[in-house]
Short mmCIF file of C-alpha atoms in Angstrom, two decimals:
data_model
loop_
_atom_site.label_atom_id
_atom_site.label_comp_id
_atom_site.label_asym_id
_atom_site.label_seq_id
_atom_site.Cartn_x
_atom_site.Cartn_y
_atom_site.Cartn_z
CA MET B 9 -106.12 -41.04 -74.55
CA GLY B 10 -108.12 -38.19 -77.53
CA GLN B 11 -110.61 -40.56 -79.08
CA GLY B 12 -110.55 -42.35 -75.65
CA THR B 13 -111.45 -39.74 -73.80
CA GLU B 14 -113.82 -38.22 -75.46
CA PHE B 15 -115.91 -41.17 -76.62
CA GLY B 16 -116.42 -41.94 -72.77
CA LEU B 17 -114.65 -45.43 -72.87
CA VAL B 18 -112.22 -44.81 -70.06
CA ASP B 19 -113.03 -42.38 -66.70
CA LEU B 20 -109.26 -40.65 -65.93
CA GLU B 21 -110.84 -39.22 -62.63
CA GLU B 22 -108.94 -39.89 -59.58
CA VAL B 23 -109.95 -43.96 -59.06
CA GLU B 24 -109.50 -45.77 -55.69
CA THR B 25 -105.78 -47.24 -54.86
CA PRO B 26 -105.13 -50.25 -54.61
CA GLY B 27 -104.17 -51.65 -50.75
CA ASP B 28 -100.54 -51.70 -50.49
CA GLU B 29 -100.86 -55.02 -49.00
CA TRP B 30 -101.24 -58.12 -51.27
CA GLU B 31 -104.10 -60.55 -50.71
CA GLU B 32 -104.15 -63.48 -48.29
CA ILE B 33 -105.64 -66.58 -50.09
CA ASP B 34 -107.60 -69.38 -47.24
CA VAL B 35 -107.39 -72.67 -49.72
CA SER B 36 -108.92 -74.20 -46.87
CA GLU B 37 -111.67 -76.46 -46.04
CA THR B 38 -114.89 -74.73 -46.14
CA GLU B 39 -118.49 -74.91 -45.79
CA ALA B 40 -119.65 -75.72 -48.73
CA ASP B 41 -117.24 -79.07 -47.58
CA ARG B 42 -119.02 -79.15 -44.25
CA ILE B 43 -122.06 -79.40 -45.95
CA ALA B 44 -120.98 -81.83 -49.10
CA ARG B 45 -119.94 -84.24 -45.81
CA LYS B 46 -123.23 -84.13 -43.81
CA ARG B 47 -125.78 -85.03 -46.44
CA ASP B 48 -129.01 -83.00 -45.17
CA ARG B 49 -132.18 -83.50 -46.64
CA LYS B 50 -132.49 -80.55 -47.72
CA PHE B 51 -129.29 -80.48 -50.12
CA GLU B 52 -129.68 -83.76 -51.22
CA GLN B 53 -133.51 -82.10 -52.78
CA PHE B 54 -131.43 -79.19 -54.33
CA GLU B 55 -128.86 -81.70 -55.22
CA GLU B 56 -131.70 -84.02 -56.79
CA ARG B 57 -132.83 -80.48 -58.95
CA ILE B 58 -130.14 -79.49 -59.67
CA LYS B 59 -129.41 -83.67 -61.57
CA ASP B 60 -133.31 -83.17 -63.27
CA ALA B 61 -132.56 -79.81 -64.78
CA ASP B 62 -131.83 -80.45 -68.75
CA GLN B 63 -129.85 -77.12 -69.24
CA PHE B 64 -127.14 -79.62 -66.28
CA LYS B 65 -127.33 -82.68 -67.22
CA VAL B 66 -124.82 -82.32 -70.30
CA GLU B 67 -121.90 -81.57 -68.07
CA GLN B 68 -122.78 -83.35 -65.00
CA SER B 69 -118.99 -84.40 -64.82
CA VAL B 70 -118.92 -80.70 -63.09
CA PHE B 71 -121.17 -81.28 -60.43
CA ASP B 72 -119.29 -83.67 -57.15
CA ASP B 73 -120.84 -83.20 -54.52
CA ALA B 74 -118.06 -81.21 -53.07
CA THR B 75 -119.45 -78.10 -55.90
CA LEU B 76 -123.18 -79.03 -56.01
CA ALA B 77 -121.88 -78.13 -52.30
CA ALA B 78 -120.95 -74.77 -52.54
CA LEU B 79 -123.95 -73.72 -55.15
CA TYR B 80 -125.88 -74.56 -52.17
CA LYS B 81 -124.31 -72.26 -50.20
CA LEU B 82 -124.49 -69.21 -52.29
CA VAL B 83 -127.95 -70.37 -52.86
CA GLN B 84 -129.14 -70.00 -49.36
CA ASP B 85 -126.26 -66.85 -48.68
CA GLY B 86 -128.37 -64.37 -51.53
CA TYR B 87 -126.28 -65.37 -54.27
CA VAL B 88 -128.30 -66.78 -56.66
CA GLU B 89 -131.98 -67.03 -56.58
CA ALA B 90 -132.09 -69.32 -60.21
CA PHE B 91 -130.02 -70.32 -62.27
CA GLY B 92 -129.97 -70.41 -66.61
CA GLY B 93 -128.61 -72.28 -69.86
CA PRO B 94 -124.68 -72.46 -70.33
CA LEU B 95 -122.63 -69.12 -70.60
CA SER B 96 -119.80 -70.78 -72.16
CA THR B 97 -118.66 -74.27 -72.24
CA GLY B 98 -113.88 -75.62 -71.98
CA LYS B 99 -111.24 -77.75 -70.89
CA GLU B 100 -111.65 -76.09 -67.18
CA ALA B 101 -114.75 -73.98 -66.46
CA ASN B 102 -118.15 -73.64 -66.85
CA VAL B 103 -120.15 -71.00 -67.21
CA TYR B 104 -123.89 -70.38 -65.83
CA LEU B 105 -126.34 -67.64 -66.83
CA ALA B 106 -128.31 -67.37 -63.30
CA GLN B 107 -130.05 -65.08 -61.45
CA GLY B 108 -128.88 -62.71 -58.17
CA ASP B 109 -130.39 -60.32 -55.71
CA GLY B 110 -133.13 -59.00 -58.19
CA ARG B 111 -130.18 -58.90 -62.08
CA GLU B 112 -128.67 -61.27 -63.41
CA VAL B 113 -125.24 -63.02 -62.96
CA ALA B 114 -122.63 -65.01 -64.73
CA VAL B 115 -121.83 -68.51 -62.00
CA LYS B 116 -118.44 -69.83 -63.26
CA ILE B 117 -117.95 -73.01 -61.48
CA TYR B 118 -114.00 -74.37 -62.70
CA ARG B 119 -113.23 -77.91 -62.89
CA ILE B 120 -111.25 -80.18 -59.96
CA ASN B 121 -109.62 -82.20 -62.05
CA ALA B 122 -109.00 -79.62 -64.76
CA SER B 123 -106.46 -80.88 -68.48
CA ASN B 124 -104.70 -77.70 -67.53
CA PHE B 125 -103.51 -78.39 -64.05
CA ARG B 126 -99.90 -78.22 -64.42
CA GLN B 127 -100.19 -74.17 -66.45
CA MET B 128 -101.99 -73.47 -62.90
CA ARG B 129 -99.18 -74.11 -60.81
CA ASP B 130 -96.94 -71.72 -63.53
CA TYR B 131 -98.75 -68.78 -62.97
CA LEU B 132 -99.73 -69.60 -59.28
CA GLU B 133 -95.28 -70.73 -58.63
CA GLY B 134 -93.83 -67.10 -57.47
CA ASP B 135 -97.69 -65.61 -56.75
CA PRO B 136 -97.43 -63.97 -52.94
CA ARG B 137 -100.69 -64.28 -52.23
CA PHE B 138 -99.77 -68.42 -52.58
CA GLU B 139 -96.73 -68.75 -51.18
CA GLY B 140 -96.41 -71.98 -49.22
CA LEU B 141 -99.30 -74.31 -51.44
CA GLY B 142 -99.46 -77.46 -52.20
CA GLY B 143 -99.58 -79.65 -54.14
CA LYS B 144 -102.22 -81.12 -53.25
CA LYS B 145 -105.48 -80.37 -57.75
CA LYS B 146 -107.87 -80.02 -55.30
CA ASP B 147 -106.24 -76.69 -53.36
CA VAL B 148 -104.61 -75.35 -57.22
CA VAL B 149 -108.08 -75.42 -58.63
CA LEU B 150 -109.92 -73.27 -54.85
CA ALA B 151 -106.85 -71.37 -55.10
CA TRP B 152 -107.47 -70.19 -58.27
CA THR B 153 -111.27 -69.41 -58.09
CA LYS B 154 -109.85 -67.34 -55.07
CA LYS B 155 -107.09 -65.50 -56.90
CA GLU B 156 -109.63 -64.83 -59.72
CA LEU B 157 -111.91 -62.97 -56.50
CA ALA B 158 -108.53 -61.21 -56.22
CA ASN B 159 -107.84 -60.23 -59.08
CA LEU B 160 -111.10 -58.75 -60.44
CA ALA B 161 -111.72 -57.13 -57.52
CA ARG B 162 -107.11 -54.80 -58.12
CA ALA B 163 -107.66 -54.87 -60.79
CA LYS B 164 -112.76 -52.61 -60.67
CA ALA B 165 -110.45 -50.78 -57.30
CA ALA B 166 -107.24 -49.50 -60.41
CA GLY B 167 -110.32 -48.36 -62.89
CA VAL B 168 -110.04 -51.52 -65.56
CA ARG B 169 -113.92 -51.67 -65.83
CA VAL B 170 -114.08 -55.60 -65.94
CA PRO B 171 -116.97 -58.42 -64.66
CA GLU B 172 -117.88 -57.28 -61.06
CA PRO B 173 -116.62 -60.41 -58.43
CA ILE B 174 -119.27 -61.03 -56.35
CA ALA B 175 -119.15 -64.23 -54.48
CA THR B 176 -116.61 -67.21 -54.62
CA GLU B 177 -117.43 -70.59 -52.93
CA ARG B 178 -115.15 -72.94 -53.21
CA ASN B 179 -114.97 -73.40 -57.14
CA VAL B 180 -117.22 -71.69 -57.52
CA LEU B 181 -117.66 -68.15 -58.84
CA VAL B 182 -120.12 -64.77 -58.56
CA MET B 183 -120.05 -62.60 -60.95
CA GLU B 184 -121.81 -59.07 -63.02
CA TYR B 185 -122.85 -61.06 -66.67
CA ILE B 186 -122.11 -58.90 -69.39
CA GLY B 187 -124.32 -59.30 -72.35
CA THR B 188 -127.73 -58.33 -73.00
CA GLU B 189 -130.82 -60.39 -73.61
CA ASP B 190 -130.01 -62.05 -76.42
CA GLY B 191 -127.61 -63.23 -75.31
CA ARG B 192 -124.11 -62.50 -73.53
CA ALA B 193 -121.37 -60.33 -74.62
CA LYS B 194 -118.86 -61.19 -78.05
CA ARG B 195 -115.26 -60.95 -77.90
CA LEU B 196 -113.41 -58.03 -79.72
CA GLY B 197 -112.66 -60.44 -81.80
CA GLU B 198 -115.69 -61.11 -82.84
CA VAL B 199 -117.15 -58.12 -83.59
CA HIS B 200 -116.52 -54.93 -86.24
CA ILE B 201 -115.00 -52.08 -84.67
CA GLU B 202 -115.14 -48.91 -86.53
CA ASN B 203 -113.53 -46.83 -84.41
CA PRO B 204 -109.69 -49.10 -83.71
CA GLN B 205 -107.58 -45.90 -82.88
CA THR B 206 -110.86 -45.49 -80.10
CA ALA B 207 -110.43 -48.72 -78.80
CA TYR B 208 -107.08 -50.00 -79.39
CA GLU B 209 -106.58 -46.40 -76.71
CA VAL B 210 -108.68 -47.50 -73.70
CA MET B 211 -106.80 -51.72 -73.97
CA ARG B 212 -103.49 -49.78 -73.47
CA GLU B 213 -105.37 -47.48 -70.50
CA TYR B 214 -106.33 -50.42 -69.27
CA MET B 215 -103.22 -52.29 -69.28
CA ARG B 216 -101.49 -49.87 -68.01
CA ARG B 217 -104.17 -49.57 -65.29
CA LEU B 218 -102.84 -52.82 -63.96
CA TYR B 219 -99.51 -53.16 -63.82
CA SER B 220 -99.45 -49.92 -61.63
CA ALA B 221 -101.86 -51.75 -59.69
CA GLY B 222 -99.65 -54.43 -59.39
CA LEU B 223 -100.61 -56.43 -61.89
CA ILE B 224 -100.36 -58.00 -65.66
CA HIS B 225 -102.95 -60.54 -67.26
CA GLY B 226 -100.99 -63.29 -68.83
CA ASP B 227 -103.40 -64.00 -71.29
CA LEU B 228 -103.86 -60.48 -72.44
CA SER B 229 -105.92 -60.49 -76.66
CA GLU B 230 -108.88 -60.11 -78.62
CA TYR B 231 -110.83 -63.50 -76.74
CA ASN B 232 -109.93 -61.95 -74.09
CA VAL B 233 -112.09 -58.81 -74.61
CA VAL B 234 -115.55 -58.62 -74.30
CA PHE B 235 -117.87 -55.56 -76.02
CA ASP B 236 -120.51 -54.11 -73.44
CA ALA B 237 -123.51 -53.43 -75.67
CA ARG B 238 -125.21 -51.83 -73.18
CA GLU B 239 -122.06 -48.89 -71.48
CA GLY B 240 -121.02 -49.37 -75.09
CA GLN B 241 -117.38 -50.70 -73.04
CA LEU B 242 -115.06 -52.38 -73.33
CA VAL B 243 -114.61 -55.28 -70.62
CA VAL B 244 -111.47 -57.47 -69.42
CA ILE B 245 -112.21 -60.92 -69.08
CA ASP B 246 -110.81 -64.05 -67.37
CA LEU B 247 -108.42 -62.80 -64.76
CA GLY B 248 -107.65 -65.75 -63.16
CA GLN B 249 -104.19 -66.46 -64.81
CA ALA B 250 -103.21 -62.55 -64.32
CA VAL B 251 -100.13 -62.32 -62.14
CA THR B 252 -98.58 -60.04 -59.91
CA VAL B 253 -95.16 -58.28 -60.89
CA HIS B 254 -92.92 -59.60 -58.52
CA HIS B 255 -94.09 -62.91 -60.77
CA PRO B 256 -90.59 -64.78 -61.62
CA ASN B 257 -92.44 -64.68 -65.10
CA SER B 258 -93.94 -61.85 -65.42
CA ARG B 259 -92.20 -60.05 -67.70
CA GLU B 260 -92.30 -62.36 -70.15
CA PHE B 261 -96.00 -62.71 -70.05
CA LEU B 262 -96.89 -58.29 -70.46
CA GLU B 263 -94.07 -59.35 -73.36
CA ARG B 264 -96.71 -61.38 -75.27
CA ASP B 265 -99.55 -59.55 -73.87
CA CYS B 266 -98.22 -56.58 -75.64
CA ARG B 267 -97.15 -58.95 -78.58
CA ASN B 268 -101.08 -60.21 -78.99
CA VAL B 269 -102.43 -56.77 -78.64
CA ALA B 270 -100.63 -54.98 -80.93
CA SER B 271 -101.01 -57.78 -83.10
CA PHE B 272 -104.74 -57.51 -83.15
CA PHE B 273 -104.54 -53.56 -83.89
CA SER B 274 -102.49 -54.11 -85.95
CA ARG B 275 -103.94 -55.87 -87.91
CA GLN B 276 -107.13 -53.75 -87.83
CA GLY B 277 -105.13 -51.06 -90.09
CA LEU B 278 -103.62 -49.22 -86.79
CA GLU B 279 -99.32 -48.85 -86.98
CA VAL B 280 -98.48 -50.01 -83.30
CA SER B 281 -95.53 -52.19 -81.90
CA GLU B 282 -95.31 -54.41 -79.00
CA ASP B 283 -92.50 -52.25 -77.96
CA ASP B 284 -94.12 -48.44 -77.43
CA LEU B 285 -97.86 -50.49 -76.28
CA LEU B 286 -94.41 -51.33 -73.55
CA GLU B 287 -93.19 -48.46 -73.17
CA PHE B 288 -96.11 -47.22 -72.41
CA VAL B 289 -98.01 -49.93 -70.06
CA THR B 290 -94.84 -49.49 -67.96
CA ASP B 291 -94.72 -45.73 -67.54
CA PRO B 292 -95.13 -45.79 -64.83
CA GLU B 293 -93.12 -48.67 -62.38
CA PRO B 294 -96.07 -49.78 -59.87
CA ASP B 295 -95.98 -48.04 -56.38
CA PRO B 296 -93.07 -48.97 -54.70
CA SER B 297 -94.39 -50.17 -52.20
CA ARG B 298 -95.31 -53.24 -53.35
CA SER B 299 -91.49 -53.72 -53.62
#
């Protein structure tokens, strides 16, 4: 790693090896669904407070009864204590700043009526964790949310710096907030990189660790990596679409990741190629026990 280790951006000490089993993802009815049906007085009061809050008025289409019930359950369980404003809004999901268990957290709310529903299915189909998943839009979005939690946990166990996964309920994911009091962490494409060689070595090491753990990001670029100014580290985000190496399109996704990363760092003045990056990432092969 050379400069990557010299600057302390990647810890090469032995990390916990992820389990050989693939996580089973359950998309059956949750407590949030039961809360939404029951609609007791406390839940209705919570719902009214959320809908009256200024930071949520613009995007109230995100907050159907079941989503509000999921937030209510996360508050009850102590994962969320108070909501702040939006960090980002998109076609798939909105992300909000919140207070949770004495620290700032990010609350990602996936839209049930996501515009790229078909694309979600493309990433889920072929993943052994989602065999037998039905065709209901709700089930696909709920599976996607749990998939992101599982992917974050696997990446973290493999020694990749990602937002710490905290909890999920239905279509809501709570995770570590990456940023400062001035706002969210800047994406790699939004900052001046003082040492591109170091950043590249960190990125390729992250990709290699993901691959060794049986995961491929599937949408990796300078837009899905942020710089944590507090720690001085690169952080990989948006792992919802990450697939296992068993996915029928995993090689295509990996090659695209390598192409995107190599292209970005080539624009930073480095002599790197997607072929060399691909060779580095895939050596060694993933743990055979996962085959």
